[in-house]
Amino acid sequence: MSKKRFGSRTLAALLAAATLLVQSTPLTHAATEPEKPAVESGKPAEETKKLEDQFKKQEEAHTEFTDLGNSYASKAVNRLAALHMISGQGENRFNPQNTISRQDIAVLLTKVIGLQPTEIEDAAFEDVPLESPYAPYVYGLSELGVMNGRSEHTMGALDPLTRQELAVMLSRLMKEGSVTKVAGQTPVAYSDEEEIADYAKTAVEEVTNQRWMQGAGGKFNPTGTVTRAEAAVIAERVLDARYQQAEQVKYKVDVERLSLAAGTSQRLKVSSISGDELPFTPIFAFDRPELGTISADGTFVAGLTAGKGNLTVTVGYKTTTIPVEIKDAGKPSVEKAEDTTKTAPVTSSNDSATKVDESKTVVEGEKPDADKGTTEADATKPADPKEEAEEPAKQDELVNIAPGSYTAVTTFGAPDSYFQELEKQYPGPVGGLVTPTEDWTGYHRQFGRKVTVELDEAKPLERVALTFKQQKTSGITMPEYMEVEVSRDGKVWSYAGRAVHDVSAKEDKLVTRTLSVTLPDVNTRYVRVSFPVKVFAFARQLEVWAKTDSEWNNGAVLLPPPNPAKLEEAKQAGRRVENMLLAYTGEHGELGTWTKEDFLPMVGYRTVDGYMRDQMFDTILFLPYQTIPATKESWTMYMNDLFGSNKQLDALNQAMREYNRLRGTLYTTPTQENVVLALPYPNANQTNFGQLNEKKPSLSFNPAGIGEEQAYLNRKAALEWYFQELMKRWNKEEYAYLKLEGIYWFHELVEDSAPKERQLIRDMGSMVHDEALRYYWIPYFGAPGVSEWKSLYFDKAFLQPSYYSDKPVGIDRIQGVLDVVNKYDMDIEIEGDWKMYNDPKFYQTYYNQLVATHKLGMDKDNVHAYYFGSKTLLESVKSTDPVKRAIYDDTYKWMRGRFDRTEFFEGSEMP
């Protein structure tokens, strides 16, 4: 065995796990309860299903150790157990006070530092034979000089580990891992310093300064044994130090662009800005293998085809993009995109108040290519001969070992049966995604996919590649990125790189890209690729390239993706909003006109016998219908209607005066109703918004002809004008019983194709916050941007579940919505419409969401928004039918935490 350091050559990058990027377009069609599609593979379906379930359980697994109690180590133990870095000792017991052996600490430290287990041919230690599961870990640390044997032929594998031995191991790991040593402000003087062995004194000082190990009662206790609880706490500190390194790493690439003649090569040099060794190995990726390949050491070899590509360099958490251009090829450049004559279908809604994305390009329930002149076969096969990808550059001494492997496909979030049913229409080849064929496999919404490949045995891998296409007119978009993870055992996963591309979200021509990540010296059996899905993503030919020989340098260190922890929102002094009702206004006659009588049973809970017993909705969100045009004239008309007499805001003010009179608080402590007002959306297709200044032309929001920057500035100017006018009108009215609480961003997704959309959203957030108002958003289930809501400056984001389409949804959809709410720390929108009064299935849907949220405590612990179409809940208030009336009463009970139903409605059940 050759001893090898793992400095800049051998530490691999760590990047955070993919956040639920998400899909676009709300649900507008039926949801049934279809059977879940089988996972396609070259192996028996039952075996791939078993593998899929195995990985899903591992993701969700959380061992509840029965003997931790209030142990100081419980947090560390649970975190490491969730990452499969540490385990119990049977019967759900961790045995925190037991000592940890030398071989156990070898496994734990190898995992937290990120070392790949060593491939060994000879066993140097008699007590660590080749067949021992500890051998790859013990010999890996031994090769690095981190762990030495008790003698030439024994490791003392089962011996308890002493504290000074652990200090020495940690000190050596710091050096090997390029961990910056912290200098102690004041040297810690342990009262038992004389008991510390000479070989360990410096190490004890280093780990003390690093705060990885600290004594108790002024003593270090060097010869005391390390308990399993202590080992877990120390290991978590090391892991956090590695994560911090990944976040703070500073590096540079010696070129900003790469321009090569066909058939030539150039090596990229990646170095630390400080001049020290990089703590992580640079990982390289490329999106056009037909133009060339990038090796693990950064050497780019150009092929014979001219064209442009996108090279990605990842170090730690940081990613740098290097544009690549290949010139002087023997054949024409590969075009960026290809023309397609396909046109987008049109969607419609039965309820004019239903929230529908006007930019939708796919009709739910239809195929992505379900437009005129397109056959079903076109959806999974290239629509044009030009689409066929160029042959990749020759893979010297490499073989694609993916075909025939077991594969498992899981969703980023909870699977949704409705979306899976549509996805069945694009199953891809019989052998699964690893089959080398031109057939496309389609993936529909559900945030994204993790495709796991189980190889027959561990192999030294070189590269992982997957091909995607974009055909925006058919609703198919290119995933923004692809990430790769690897694992030796299918449990402990290590991050192994990210690939991106330069295909614009606005590109409407057909484009294909093969995203390829070069692996930095890993020998593994399991490979996982992850990519986000908006509406539809089409992929084919998942390739895993391995070296034909068995040479392996034991060089890479791959840290695991961070264990995602739910971020707790800071407790605000007094909850300003608890239950917010959406009130659509403007146009639409009576449906868009709210009166005092309409509002009164909404702001206060009115009993059957007419008593105003309590407050109902404490906040009203006024928003226009989705049909409002993006013109100055329409926005002005909407604002005039909003501030009109005896309706909308004025009607709400009157209703609140009457509410206070009925409650006896009118002249003592009158209650004010919170109001949230909406910003209309400046649709990027608008070319003639209107003039904000008589001396200047009408604003265009469309980047065509004026450029993206000017289109963004025009959209921003229009919104700033509207907000200023809105505030003037509000301040002028001086409503006595209303309080302006916040502003609502009207669009229900982050529109990637709109000019600088995220910047615009943040600009509006800053503008709103300058007025001491809160910024609200209600994206639909699966909308792009859901996972980003906090970074977009929103104070509150409610997830719109989209339950009320043409057909009811199943309980799994309800659970999926709640999983997303929990995952991204969102609040929930309760949803109903007129169909719940007449259709048992939709009645069940309404109550089942109340049951599901009640069982999770969301009726008590969350802020809530409520969507009832146009005044739908008023029908319940006025109804003499006890079943209809109960909907209003039970909604009030749910608000107050007094809803007591715990069983879901099933079948055709309806009172």
PDB file of N, CA and C in Angstrom, residues 163-165 167-168 171 188 190-209 220 222:
ATOM      1  N   ARG A 163      -8.669   9.329  25.476  1.00  0.00           N
ATOM      2  CA  ARG A 163      -8.909  10.708  25.047  1.00  0.00           C
ATOM      3  C   ARG A 163      -7.672  11.308  24.381  1.00  0.00           C
ATOM      4  N   GLN A 164      -6.490  10.998  24.874  1.00  0.00           N
ATOM      5  CA  GLN A 164      -5.312  11.566  24.227  1.00  0.00           C
ATOM      6  C   GLN A 164      -5.043  10.903  22.872  1.00  0.00           C
ATOM      7  N   GLU A 165      -5.396   9.623  22.744  1.00  0.00           N
ATOM      8  CA  GLU A 165      -5.275   8.985  21.435  1.00  0.00           C
ATOM      9  C   GLU A 165      -6.198   9.648  20.428  1.00  0.00           C
ATOM     10  N   ALA A 167      -7.286  12.739  20.560  1.00  0.00           N
ATOM     11  CA  ALA A 167      -6.749  14.074  20.277  1.00  0.00           C
ATOM     12  C   ALA A 167      -5.674  14.009  19.195  1.00  0.00           C
ATOM     13  N   VAL A 168      -4.802  13.016  19.278  1.00  0.00           N
ATOM     14  CA  VAL A 168      -3.741  12.869  18.279  1.00  0.00           C
ATOM     15  C   VAL A 168      -4.333  12.564  16.905  1.00  0.00           C
ATOM     16  N   SER A 171      -5.832  15.735  15.481  1.00  0.00           N
ATOM     17  CA  SER A 171      -4.790  16.673  15.067  1.00  0.00           C
ATOM     18  C   SER A 171      -4.234  16.284  13.699  1.00  0.00           C
ATOM     19  N   VAL A 188      -5.016  26.980  27.533  1.00  0.00           N
ATOM     20  CA  VAL A 188      -5.742  26.298  28.591  1.00  0.00           C
ATOM     21  C   VAL A 188      -4.760  25.471  29.402  1.00  0.00           C
ATOM     22  N   TYR A 190      -4.553  22.635  31.858  1.00  0.00           N
ATOM     23  CA  TYR A 190      -5.261  21.554  32.535  1.00  0.00           C
ATOM     24  C   TYR A 190      -4.488  21.175  33.797  1.00  0.00           C
ATOM     25  N   SER A 191      -5.213  20.920  34.868  1.00  0.00           N
ATOM     26  CA  SER A 191      -4.562  20.570  36.129  1.00  0.00           C
ATOM     27  C   SER A 191      -3.870  19.213  36.061  1.00  0.00           C
ATOM     28  N   ASP A 192      -4.269  18.381  35.091  1.00  0.00           N
ATOM     29  CA  ASP A 192      -3.635  17.063  34.931  1.00  0.00           C
ATOM     30  C   ASP A 192      -2.709  17.029  33.720  1.00  0.00           C
ATOM     31  N   GLU A 193      -2.168  18.194  33.360  1.00  0.00           N
ATOM     32  CA  GLU A 193      -1.321  18.294  32.178  1.00  0.00           C
ATOM     33  C   GLU A 193      -0.127  17.350  32.242  1.00  0.00           C
ATOM     34  N   GLU A 194       0.389  17.126  33.434  1.00  0.00           N
ATOM     35  CA  GLU A 194       1.551  16.250  33.578  1.00  0.00           C
ATOM     36  C   GLU A 194       1.220  14.815  33.193  1.00  0.00           C
ATOM     37  N   GLU A 195      -0.043  14.456  33.206  1.00  0.00           N
ATOM     38  CA  GLU A 195      -0.442  13.092  32.863  1.00  0.00           C
ATOM     39  C   GLU A 195      -0.576  12.889  31.348  1.00  0.00           C
ATOM     40  N   ILE A 196      -0.544  13.998  30.599  1.00  0.00           N
ATOM     41  CA  ILE A 196      -0.654  13.897  29.140  1.00  0.00           C
ATOM     42  C   ILE A 196       0.684  13.432  28.574  1.00  0.00           C
ATOM     43  N   ALA A 197       0.658  12.393  27.761  1.00  0.00           N
ATOM     44  CA  ALA A 197       1.886  11.869  27.163  1.00  0.00           C
ATOM     45  C   ALA A 197       2.539  12.930  26.286  1.00  0.00           C
ATOM     46  N   ASP A 198       3.861  12.895  26.216  1.00  0.00           N
ATOM     47  CA  ASP A 198       4.582  13.891  25.433  1.00  0.00           C
ATOM     48  C   ASP A 198       4.111  13.916  23.974  1.00  0.00           C
ATOM     49  N   TYR A 199       3.861  12.729  23.403  1.00  0.00           N
ATOM     50  CA  TYR A 199       3.478  12.677  21.987  1.00  0.00           C
ATOM     51  C   TYR A 199       2.105  13.319  21.745  1.00  0.00           C
ATOM     52  N   ALA A 200       1.341  13.535  22.831  1.00  0.00           N
ATOM     53  CA  ALA A 200      -0.021  14.029  22.672  1.00  0.00           C
ATOM     54  C   ALA A 200      -0.206  15.471  23.106  1.00  0.00           C
ATOM     55  N   LYS A 201       0.824  16.089  23.718  1.00  0.00           N
ATOM     56  CA  LYS A 201       0.650  17.426  24.286  1.00  0.00           C
ATOM     57  C   LYS A 201       0.231  18.460  23.233  1.00  0.00           C
ATOM     58  N   THR A 202       0.945  18.501  22.122  1.00  0.00           N
ATOM     59  CA  THR A 202       0.603  19.467  21.074  1.00  0.00           C
ATOM     60  C   THR A 202      -0.792  19.204  20.519  1.00  0.00           C
ATOM     61  N   ALA A 203      -1.118  17.936  20.336  1.00  0.00           N
ATOM     62  CA  ALA A 203      -2.429  17.583  19.801  1.00  0.00           C
ATOM     63  C   ALA A 203      -3.543  18.010  20.749  1.00  0.00           C
ATOM     64  N   VAL A 204      -3.356  17.810  22.042  1.00  0.00           N
ATOM     65  CA  VAL A 204      -4.363  18.212  23.027  1.00  0.00           C
ATOM     66  C   VAL A 204      -4.575  19.722  22.969  1.00  0.00           C
ATOM     67  N   GLU A 205      -3.477  20.469  22.856  1.00  0.00           N
ATOM     68  CA  GLU A 205      -3.596  21.930  22.760  1.00  0.00           C
ATOM     69  C   GLU A 205      -4.384  22.328  21.508  1.00  0.00           C
ATOM     70  N   GLU A 206      -4.096  21.661  20.380  1.00  0.00           N
ATOM     71  CA  GLU A 206      -4.766  22.001  19.120  1.00  0.00           C
ATOM     72  C   GLU A 206      -6.265  21.703  19.168  1.00  0.00           C
ATOM     73  N   VAL A 207      -6.626  20.521  19.630  1.00  0.00           N
ATOM     74  CA  VAL A 207      -8.052  20.175  19.636  1.00  0.00           C
ATOM     75  C   VAL A 207      -8.809  20.976  20.691  1.00  0.00           C
ATOM     76  N   THR A 208      -8.113  21.417  21.733  1.00  0.00           N
ATOM     77  CA  THR A 208      -8.750  22.286  22.723  1.00  0.00           C
ATOM     78  C   THR A 208      -9.042  23.648  22.111  1.00  0.00           C
ATOM     79  N   ASN A 209      -8.040  24.219  21.431  1.00  0.00           N
ATOM     80  CA  ASN A 209      -8.255  25.509  20.759  1.00  0.00           C
ATOM     81  C   ASN A 209      -9.345  25.413  19.707  1.00  0.00           C
ATOM     82  N   PHE A 220      -8.195  17.376  31.628  1.00  0.00           N
ATOM     83  CA  PHE A 220      -8.401  16.795  30.299  1.00  0.00           C
ATOM     84  C   PHE A 220      -8.666  15.298  30.391  1.00  0.00           C
ATOM     85  N   PRO A 222      -6.513  12.560  30.137  1.00  0.00           N
ATOM     86  CA  PRO A 222      -5.939  12.016  28.898  1.00  0.00           C
ATOM     87  C   PRO A 222      -6.029  10.502  28.770  1.00  0.00           C
TER      88      PRO A 222
END
